[in-house]
Coordinates of C-alpha atoms in Angstrom, one line a residue:
X1 CA -42.7 -20.7 -25.0
X2 CA -40.9 -17.3 -24.7
X3 CA -43.3 -16.4 -21.8
X4 CA -42.5 -19.7 -20.1
X5 CA -38.8 -19.1 -20.4
X6 CA -39.2 -15.6 -18.8
X7 CA -41.0 -17.1 -15.9
X8 CA -38.5 -19.8 -15.3
X9 CA -35.6 -17.3 -15.5
X10 CA -37.3 -14.9 -13.1
X11 CA -37.8 -17.7 -10.7
X12 CA -34.1 -18.6 -11.0
X13 CA -33.1 -15.2 -10.1
X14 CA -34.7 -15.6 -6.8
X15 CA -32.8 -18.8 -5.9
X16 CA -29.7 -17.5 -4.1
X17 CA -27.8 -20.7 -3.7
X18 CA -28.5 -22.5 -7.1
X19 CA -27.5 -19.9 -9.8
X20 CA -23.9 -19.9 -9.0
X21 CA -23.6 -23.6 -9.5
X22 CA -24.7 -23.7 -13.1
X23 CA -23.5 -21.8 -16.1
X24 CA -25.8 -19.8 -18.4
X25 CA -26.4 -21.7 -21.7
X26 CA -29.2 -19.6 -23.3
X27 CA -28.8 -17.8 -26.6
X28 CA -26.9 -14.5 -26.4
X29 CA -29.8 -12.3 -27.4
X30 CA -32.5 -14.4 -26.0
X31 CA -35.5 -16.1 -27.7
X32 CA -36.5 -12.8 -29.2
X33 CA -33.4 -10.9 -30.3
X34 CA -35.4 -7.9 -31.6
X35 CA -37.1 -7.3 -28.2
X36 CA -33.7 -7.8 -26.5
X37 CA -31.8 -5.2 -28.7
X38 CA -34.7 -2.7 -28.3
X39 CA -34.7 -3.0 -24.5
X40 CA -30.9 -2.7 -24.4
X41 CA -31.2 0.5 -26.5
X42 CA -33.8 2.0 -24.3
X43 CA -32.1 1.5 -21.1
X44 CA -28.8 2.5 -22.3
X45 CA -30.1 5.8 -23.6
X46 CA -31.7 6.5 -20.2
X47 CA -28.5 5.3 -18.4
X48 CA -26.3 7.7 -20.3
X49 CA -28.5 10.6 -19.2
X50 CA -28.3 9.2 -15.7
X51 CA -32.1 8.7 -15.6
X52 CA -31.8 5.5 -13.7
X53 CA -35.3 5.2 -12.6
X54 CA -36.5 5.3 -16.4
X55 CA -33.7 2.8 -17.3
X56 CA -34.8 0.2 -14.7
X57 CA -37.7 -1.4 -16.6
X58 CA -35.9 -2.0 -19.9
X59 CA -32.8 -2.9 -18.1
X60 CA -34.7 -5.5 -16.0
X61 CA -36.3 -7.0 -19.2
X62 CA -32.9 -7.2 -20.7
X63 CA -31.5 -9.0 -17.7
X64 CA -34.5 -11.5 -17.7
X65 CA -34.5 -12.2 -21.4
X66 CA -30.9 -11.9 -22.7
X67 CA -28.5 -11.3 -19.7
X68 CA -25.3 -12.1 -21.8
X69 CA -26.2 -9.8 -24.7
X70 CA -23.6 -7.5 -23.1
X71 CA -21.5 -7.6 -19.9
X72 CA -22.4 -4.0 -19.4
X73 CA -25.9 -5.3 -18.3
X74 CA -24.0 -6.5 -15.1
X75 CA -22.0 -3.4 -14.6
X76 CA -24.8 -0.9 -15.3
X77 CA -27.3 -3.0 -13.2
X78 CA -25.8 -2.2 -9.8
X79 CA -25.7 1.5 -10.6
X80 CA -29.4 1.4 -11.4
X81 CA -30.4 -0.7 -8.4
X82 CA -28.2 1.4 -6.0
X83 CA -30.0 4.5 -7.2
X84 CA -33.5 3.0 -6.5
X85 CA -32.5 1.4 -3.2
X86 CA -31.2 4.9 -2.1
X87 CA -34.3 6.8 -3.2
X88 CA -37.1 4.2 -2.4
X89 CA -39.2 5.2 0.6
X90 CA -41.4 2.0 0.9
X91 CA -39.5 -0.4 2.9
X92 CA -40.9 -3.5 1.1
X93 CA -40.1 -2.2 -2.3
X94 CA -36.6 -1.2 -1.0
X95 CA -36.0 -4.7 0.1
X96 CA -37.1 -6.1 -3.2
X97 CA -34.6 -3.9 -5.0
X98 CA -31.9 -5.1 -2.5
X99 CA -32.8 -8.8 -3.3
X100 CA -32.6 -8.0 -6.9
X101 CA -29.0 -6.7 -6.3
X102 CA -28.0 -9.9 -4.7
X103 CA -29.7 -12.0 -7.4
X104 CA -27.9 -9.9 -10.2
X105 CA -24.4 -10.9 -8.7
X106 CA -25.5 -14.5 -8.5
X107 CA -26.7 -14.5 -12.1
X108 CA -23.4 -12.8 -13.0
X109 CA -21.6 -15.9 -11.7
X110 CA -23.9 -18.1 -13.7
X111 CA -23.2 -16.2 -16.8
X112 CA -19.5 -15.3 -16.3
X113 CA -18.0 -18.0 -14.0
X114 CA -14.7 -16.2 -14.2
X115 CA -16.3 -13.4 -12.3
X116 CA -17.2 -15.4 -9.3
X117 CA -14.5 -13.9 -7.0
X118 CA -15.6 -10.4 -7.8
X119 CA -19.4 -11.1 -7.5
X120 CA -18.9 -12.9 -4.2
X121 CA -16.9 -10.0 -2.9
X122 CA -19.8 -7.6 -3.8
X123 CA -22.4 -9.9 -2.3
X124 CA -20.4 -10.0 1.0
X125 CA -20.0 -6.3 1.1
X126 CA -23.7 -5.6 0.3
X127 CA -24.7 -8.2 3.0
X128 CA -22.9 -6.0 5.5
X129 CA -24.5 -2.9 4.2
X130 CA -28.0 -4.1 3.9
X131 CA -28.2 -7.3 6.0
X132 CA -25.6 -6.9 8.7
X133 CA -27.5 -9.4 10.9
X134 CA -26.2 -12.0 8.4
X135 CA -22.6 -11.2 9.4
X136 CA -21.8 -15.0 9.6
X137 CA -22.8 -15.6 6.1
X138 CA -21.0 -12.4 4.9
X139 CA -17.7 -13.6 6.8
X140 CA -17.8 -17.0 5.0
X141 CA -18.5 -15.3 1.6
X142 CA -15.6 -12.9 2.1
X143 CA -13.2 -15.8 2.8
X144 CA -14.3 -17.5 -0.3
X145 CA -14.1 -14.4 -2.4
X146 CA -10.6 -13.6 -1.2
X147 CA -9.3 -17.1 -1.6
X148 CA -10.6 -17.1 -5.1
X149 CA -9.7 -13.5 -6.1
X150 CA -6.2 -13.2 -4.5
X151 CA -4.5 -10.0 -5.5
X152 CA -7.4 -9.1 -7.8
X153 CA -9.5 -8.5 -4.7
X154 CA -10.7 -4.9 -4.5
X155 CA -9.6 -2.5 -1.7
X156 CA -13.4 -2.3 -0.6
X157 CA -13.7 -6.0 -0.2
X158 CA -10.5 -6.2 1.9
X159 CA -11.5 -3.4 4.0
X160 CA -15.0 -4.5 4.9
X161 CA -13.9 -8.1 5.4
X162 CA -11.6 -6.9 8.2
X163 CA -14.5 -5.1 9.9
X164 CA -16.6 -8.3 9.4
X165 CA -14.1 -10.4 11.0
X166 CA -14.1 -8.1 14.0
X167 CA -17.8 -8.6 14.4
X168 CA -17.5 -12.3 13.8
X169 CA -14.9 -12.6 16.6
X170 CA -16.9 -10.5 19.1
X171 CA -20.3 -12.2 18.4
X172 CA -18.8 -15.7 18.6
X173 CA -16.8 -14.7 21.7
X174 CA -13.6 -16.1 20.0
X175 CA -9.9 -15.1 20.8
X176 CA -8.0 -12.4 18.9
X177 CA -6.5 -15.1 16.7
X178 CA -9.5 -14.5 14.5
X179 CA -8.3 -11.0 13.8
X180 CA -4.7 -12.1 13.3
X181 CA -5.8 -14.8 10.8
X182 CA -7.8 -12.2 9.0
X183 CA -5.0 -9.6 9.0
X184 CA -2.6 -12.3 7.8
X185 CA -4.9 -13.3 4.8
X186 CA -5.5 -9.6 3.8
X187 CA -1.9 -8.4 4.2
X188 CA -0.5 -11.3 2.0
X189 CA -2.6 -9.8 -0.7
X190 CA -1.9 -6.1 0.3
X191 CA 1.8 -6.6 0.5
X192 CA 2.0 -8.2 -2.9
X193 CA -0.2 -5.5 -4.5
X194 CA 1.5 -2.5 -2.9
X195 CA 5.0 -4.0 -3.6
X196 CA 4.1 -4.4 -7.3
X197 CA 2.5 -0.8 -7.5
X198 CA 5.3 0.8 -5.6
X199 CA 7.9 -0.7 -7.9
X200 CA 5.9 0.3 -10.9
X201 CA 5.6 3.9 -9.5
X202 CA 9.2 4.0 -8.8
X203 CA 10.0 2.9 -12.3
X204 CA 7.7 5.5 -13.8
X205 CA 9.2 8.3 -11.7
X206 CA 12.7 7.2 -12.6
X207 CA 11.9 7.4 -16.3
X208 CA 10.5 11.0 -15.7
X209 CA 13.7 12.0 -13.8
X210 CA 15.8 10.6 -16.7
X211 CA 13.7 12.3 -19.3
X212 CA 14.1 15.6 -17.5
X213 CA 17.9 15.1 -17.5
X214 CA 17.9 14.5 -21.2
X215 CA 16.1 17.7 -21.8
X216 CA 18.4 19.6 -19.4
X217 CA 21.4 18.1 -21.3
X218 CA 19.7 19.1 -24.7
X219 CA 19.6 15.4 -25.9
X220 CA 16.0 15.7 -26.7
X221 CA 13.8 18.5 -27.9
X222 CA 11.1 20.3 -25.9
X223 CA 8.4 18.8 -28.2
X224 CA 9.7 15.4 -27.8
X225 CA 10.0 15.8 -24.0
X226 CA 6.3 16.8 -23.8
X227 CA 5.0 14.0 -25.8
X228 CA 6.9 11.4 -23.8
X229 CA 6.3 13.1 -20.5
X230 CA 2.5 12.9 -21.0
X231 CA 2.7 9.1 -21.4
X232 CA 5.0 8.7 -18.4
X233 CA 2.8 11.1 -16.2
X234 CA -0.2 9.0 -17.0
X235 CA 1.6 5.7 -16.1
X236 CA 2.8 7.2 -12.7
X237 CA -0.6 8.7 -12.0
X238 CA -2.3 5.3 -12.7
X239 CA 0.2 3.2 -10.6
X240 CA 0.1 6.0 -7.9
X241 CA -3.6 5.9 -7.5
X242 CA -3.6 2.1 -7.2
X243 CA -0.8 2.2 -4.6
X244 CA -2.7 5.0 -2.6
X245 CA -6.0 3.0 -2.5
X246 CA -4.4 -0.1 -1.2
X247 CA -2.2 1.9 1.3
X248 CA -5.4 3.5 2.6
X249 CA -6.9 0.0 3.3
X250 CA -3.5 -1.1 4.9
X251 CA -3.5 2.0 7.1
X252 CA -7.1 1.5 8.3
X253 CA -6.3 -2.2 9.1
X254 CA -3.3 -1.3 11.0
X255 CA -5.3 1.1 13.3
X256 CA -7.9 -1.6 13.9
X257 CA -5.4 -4.4 14.2
X258 CA -3.3 -2.6 16.9
X259 CA -6.3 -2.9 19.3
X260 CA -6.0 -6.7 19.1
X261 CA -2.3 -7.2 18.7
X262 CA -0.4 -5.4 21.3
X263 CA 3.1 -6.5 21.7
X264 CA 2.3 -8.5 24.9
X265 CA -0.5 -10.3 23.0
X266 CA 1.8 -11.2 20.2
X267 CA 4.5 -12.5 22.5
X268 CA 2.0 -14.6 24.4
X269 CA 0.3 -16.0 21.2
X270 CA 3.4 -16.6 19.2
X271 CA 5.6 -17.7 22.0
X272 CA 3.3 -20.8 22.3
X273 CA 3.1 -21.3 18.5
X274 CA 6.8 -21.1 18.1
X275 CA 7.4 -23.8 20.7
X276 CA 4.9 -26.0 18.9
X277 CA 5.9 -25.3 15.3
X278 CA 8.5 -23.5 13.5
X279 CA 7.1 -23.8 9.9
X280 CA 7.6 -21.0 7.4
X281 CA 4.2 -19.6 7.7
X282 CA 4.4 -19.1 11.5
X283 CA 7.8 -17.5 11.2
X284 CA 6.6 -15.1 8.4
X285 CA 3.6 -14.1 10.5
X286 CA 5.9 -13.4 13.5
X287 CA 8.2 -11.2 11.5
X288 CA 5.3 -9.4 9.8
X289 CA 3.2 -8.8 12.9
X290 CA 6.0 -7.9 15.2
X291 CA 7.5 -5.3 12.8
X292 CA 4.0 -3.8 12.3
X293 CA 3.6 -3.4 16.0
X294 CA 7.3 -2.3 16.6
X295 CA 7.7 -5.4 18.8
X296 CA 11.1 -6.5 17.6
X297 CA 13.2 -6.2 20.8
X298 CA 12.5 -9.7 22.1
X299 CA 13.8 -13.2 21.7
X300 CA 10.7 -14.5 19.8
X301 CA 11.2 -12.1 17.0
X302 CA 15.0 -12.6 16.9
X303 CA 14.5 -16.4 16.8
X304 CA 12.0 -16.2 14.1
X305 CA 14.2 -14.0 11.9
X306 CA 17.2 -16.3 12.4
X307 CA 15.2 -19.5 11.8
X308 CA 13.6 -18.2 8.7
X309 CA 16.8 -16.9 7.3
X310 CA 18.2 -20.3 7.6
X311 CA 15.3 -22.1 6.0
X312 CA 14.4 -19.6 3.2
X313 CA 16.8 -16.7 3.0
X314 CA 15.4 -13.8 1.0
X315 CA 15.9 -10.0 0.8
X316 CA 13.4 -9.4 3.5
X317 CA 15.0 -11.8 5.9
X318 CA 18.5 -10.5 5.1
X319 CA 17.3 -6.9 5.9
X320 CA 15.8 -8.3 9.1
X321 CA 19.0 -10.0 10.1
X322 CA 20.9 -6.8 9.4
X323 CA 18.5 -4.9 11.7
X324 CA 18.7 -7.5 14.5
X325 CA 22.6 -7.5 14.2
X326 CA 22.7 -3.6 14.4
X327 CA 20.4 -3.6 17.5
X328 CA 22.7 -6.3 19.1
X329 CA 25.8 -4.1 18.5
X330 CA 27.2 -6.6 15.9
X331 CA 27.9 -3.7 13.3
X332 CA 30.1 -5.6 11.1
X333 CA 27.5 -8.4 10.8
X334 CA 24.9 -5.7 9.9
X335 CA 27.1 -4.4 7.2
X336 CA 27.6 -7.8 5.7
X337 CA 24.0 -8.7 5.7
X338 CA 23.2 -5.2 4.1
X339 CA 25.7 -5.8 1.4
X340 CA 24.3 -9.3 0.6
X341 CA 20.8 -7.9 0.6
X342 CA 21.1 -4.8 -1.5
X343 CA 21.4 -6.6 -4.9
X344 CA 18.2 -8.7 -4.2
X345 CA 16.0 -5.6 -3.4
X346 CA 13.4 -4.3 -6.0
X347 CA 11.6 -1.7 -4.0
X348 CA 13.2 1.7 -3.7
X349 CA 11.9 2.2 -0.2
X350 CA 13.7 -1.1 0.8
X351 CA 16.9 -0.1 -0.9
X352 CA 16.9 3.3 0.9
X353 CA 16.2 1.7 4.3
X354 CA 19.1 -0.6 3.7
X355 CA 21.5 2.2 2.7
X356 CA 20.4 4.1 5.9
X357 CA 21.2 1.1 8.0
X358 CA 24.4 0.6 6.2
X359 CA 25.5 4.1 6.8
X360 CA 24.6 3.9 10.6
X361 CA 26.6 0.7 10.9
X362 CA 29.7 2.1 9.2
X363 CA 29.3 5.2 11.4
X364 CA 29.2 3.1 14.6
X365 CA 32.7 1.5 13.7
X366 CA 34.2 4.8 12.7
X367 CA 34.2 4.3 8.9
X368 CA 32.8 7.7 8.0
X369 CA 33.7 7.9 4.4
X370 CA 32.0 4.5 3.7
X371 CA 28.9 5.7 5.7
X372 CA 28.7 8.9 3.5
X373 CA 29.0 6.8 0.4
X374 CA 26.1 4.8 1.6
X375 CA 24.1 8.0 2.1
X376 CA 24.9 9.2 -1.4
X377 CA 23.6 5.9 -2.7
X378 CA 20.3 6.9 -1.3
X379 CA 20.3 9.8 -3.8
X380 CA 21.3 7.5 -6.6
X381 CA 18.1 5.5 -5.9
X382 CA 16.0 8.6 -5.4
X383 CA 17.5 12.0 -6.0
X384 CA 14.7 13.7 -4.2
X385 CA 15.0 11.8 -0.9
X386 CA 16.1 14.5 1.7
X387 CA 16.9 11.8 4.3
X388 CA 20.3 11.3 2.7
X389 CA 21.4 14.8 3.6
X390 CA 20.2 14.3 7.1
X391 CA 22.3 11.1 7.4
X392 CA 25.4 13.0 6.0
X393 CA 24.7 15.9 8.3
X394 CA 24.6 13.4 11.2
X395 CA 28.0 12.1 10.1
X396 CA 29.6 15.5 10.1
X397 CA 28.0 16.5 13.3
X398 CA 29.5 13.5 15.1
X399 CA 32.9 14.0 13.6
X400 CA 34.2 16.7 15.9
X401 CA 36.1 14.2 18.0
X402 CA 37.5 12.4 14.9
X403 CA 38.6 15.6 13.4
X404 CA 40.2 17.2 16.6
X405 CA 43.4 17.9 14.7
X406 CA 41.8 20.5 12.6
X407 CA 42.7 24.1 13.3
X408 CA 39.0 24.7 13.8
X409 CA 37.4 21.4 14.9
X410 CA 34.0 23.0 15.4
X411 CA 33.9 23.8 11.7
X412 CA 32.3 20.4 11.1
X413 CA 29.2 21.8 12.6
X414 CA 29.1 24.3 9.6
X415 CA 29.4 21.4 7.3
X416 CA 26.7 19.6 9.0
X417 CA 24.4 22.6 9.0
X418 CA 24.8 22.8 5.1
X419 CA 23.4 19.3 4.9
X420 CA 20.5 19.9 7.3
X421 CA 19.6 23.1 5.4
X422 CA 19.6 21.2 2.1
X423 CA 17.1 18.6 3.6
X424 CA 14.9 21.5 4.8
X425 CA 14.8 23.2 1.5
X426 CA 13.8 19.9 -0.1
X427 CA 11.0 19.2 2.3
X428 CA 9.7 22.8 3.2
X429 CA 6.0 23.0 2.4
X430 CA 5.5 19.4 1.6
X431 CA 2.1 18.0 2.8
X432 CA 3.3 14.3 3.0
X433 CA 3.6 13.2 6.6
X434 CA 7.1 11.6 5.9
X435 CA 8.3 14.8 4.4
X436 CA 7.1 16.8 7.3
X437 CA 8.8 14.5 9.7
X438 CA 12.2 14.8 7.7
X439 CA 11.7 18.6 7.7
X440 CA 11.0 18.8 11.5
X441 CA 14.0 16.4 12.2
X442 CA 16.4 18.5 10.0
X443 CA 15.3 21.7 11.6
X444 CA 15.9 20.4 15.1
X445 CA 19.3 19.1 14.1
X446 CA 20.3 22.3 12.4
X447 CA 19.4 24.3 15.6
X448 CA 21.7 21.8 17.6
X449 CA 24.4 22.3 15.2
X450 CA 24.1 26.2 15.3
X451 CA 24.7 26.1 19.0
X452 CA 28.0 24.5 18.4
X453 CA 29.2 26.8 15.6
X454 CA 32.8 28.2 16.3
X455 CA 32.7 31.5 18.3
X456 CA 33.4 34.6 16.4
X457 CA 36.4 35.4 18.4
X458 CA 37.9 32.0 17.8
X459 CA 37.7 32.1 13.9
X460 CA 38.6 35.9 13.9
X461 CA 41.9 35.0 15.3
X462 CA 42.5 32.7 12.3
X463 CA 41.7 35.7 10.0
X464 CA 38.2 34.4 9.0
X465 CA 35.2 36.6 8.5
X466 CA 31.5 35.8 8.4
X467 CA 30.3 34.7 5.0
X468 CA 33.9 33.7 3.8
X469 CA 34.4 30.3 2.1
X470 CA 36.2 27.8 4.4
X471 CA 37.4 24.3 3.5
X472 CA 36.8 21.7 6.2
X473 CA 39.5 19.1 6.0
X474 CA 39.8 15.7 7.8
X475 CA 37.7 13.1 6.1
X476 CA 35.0 15.6 5.2
X477 CA 36.9 17.6 2.6
X478 CA 34.1 20.0 1.8
X479 CA 33.9 23.8 1.4
X480 CA 31.4 25.6 3.7
X481 CA 30.9 29.2 4.7
X482 CA 31.8 30.9 8.0
X483 CA 28.8 31.7 10.1

């Protein structure tokens, strides 16, 4: 009886399409629990020692006789089979191991139906790895896996799906809309995951910053700081890693997607769609894709933003309306939209972008004090964001005309240089691309300000000497030093 059951199960492992449709109902430890536990123990010992070839036979017996004895049977199995596939020289045997890998994921669905999305994702990925000629089947499996898995879908599955969609489009000689649909499906998930992980990371870093302030203010002891810091550091590292993994996928997709979604292509595709249908999904796609490709200076994007903000106003549409208003020279409207949007924003990066836009809008209508206040709000959101000092430096730099009544109007460039120098000191030596960009921008602006410093003979006549403190009046009201 036991032998007959083993034969039946072995046969079922080879039936690719049937195993996923039924749920495993056999006993947890099989018909022979002693044999099951013995094989589990043997393979686990070899597995721990990374002797995967030796672990294979007792693992296989475990999977055949008592697959649900432990879920580790399904997590360890792919490691064992991947090793055998990689090291097998005989092509027929290698193919047999590959088939076992596919069968294992199908059996996992049968034993653990809640894992269907994950298992299908792995089947699709491995189809493209080992049987790329079955790209059409892989494409269909990817779609099902992602639809089922949603934001639990792994970065690997999302990444390989996009590559598969490209092959599907080319081989079937379809239009670029295939890539647009695939990109839309993936970015819906990516945007949600990256937003959540970025918010979690921001919160963790904020807690570390506040903890450091408590230590500096002697509100907590060094010992308490170290205990609490360790937990917070682990939280930030974990959320940061998740964010980094999905950001990498997003970056890879953006590079590939740009080959199929040039601005002119987007305008042509969505110009027609917008004429036929103005539902929310189309409007959201337009905003997302056009922003990604820096294709926002056109009527299609503007119309989509305005229409979506009427239908379903959100923080994102409010920020988009502020941006459109600023570009059209409607600076007061931009200010109003920014103010409406700020309380709704959760992501630190969105808040900072809004404060920068608000500062620039105030600057355009000559409200420099309000513009500076917006810039300082960037530092309240993130004390380490050097862009705030660049923005303030720009405000001071552009104030020479507004402060022409000063005895030394060109002193505003000293004040501007102080802010640019601060930004430079905060970003010097940083490896992050954004930090490097801020550093380069601040350095260029510092050089421009330096060329406009008051001449020595000019400030000498006022009784000033190099290195002396000097109070810059007007709206700036800051103390700088004579250069």
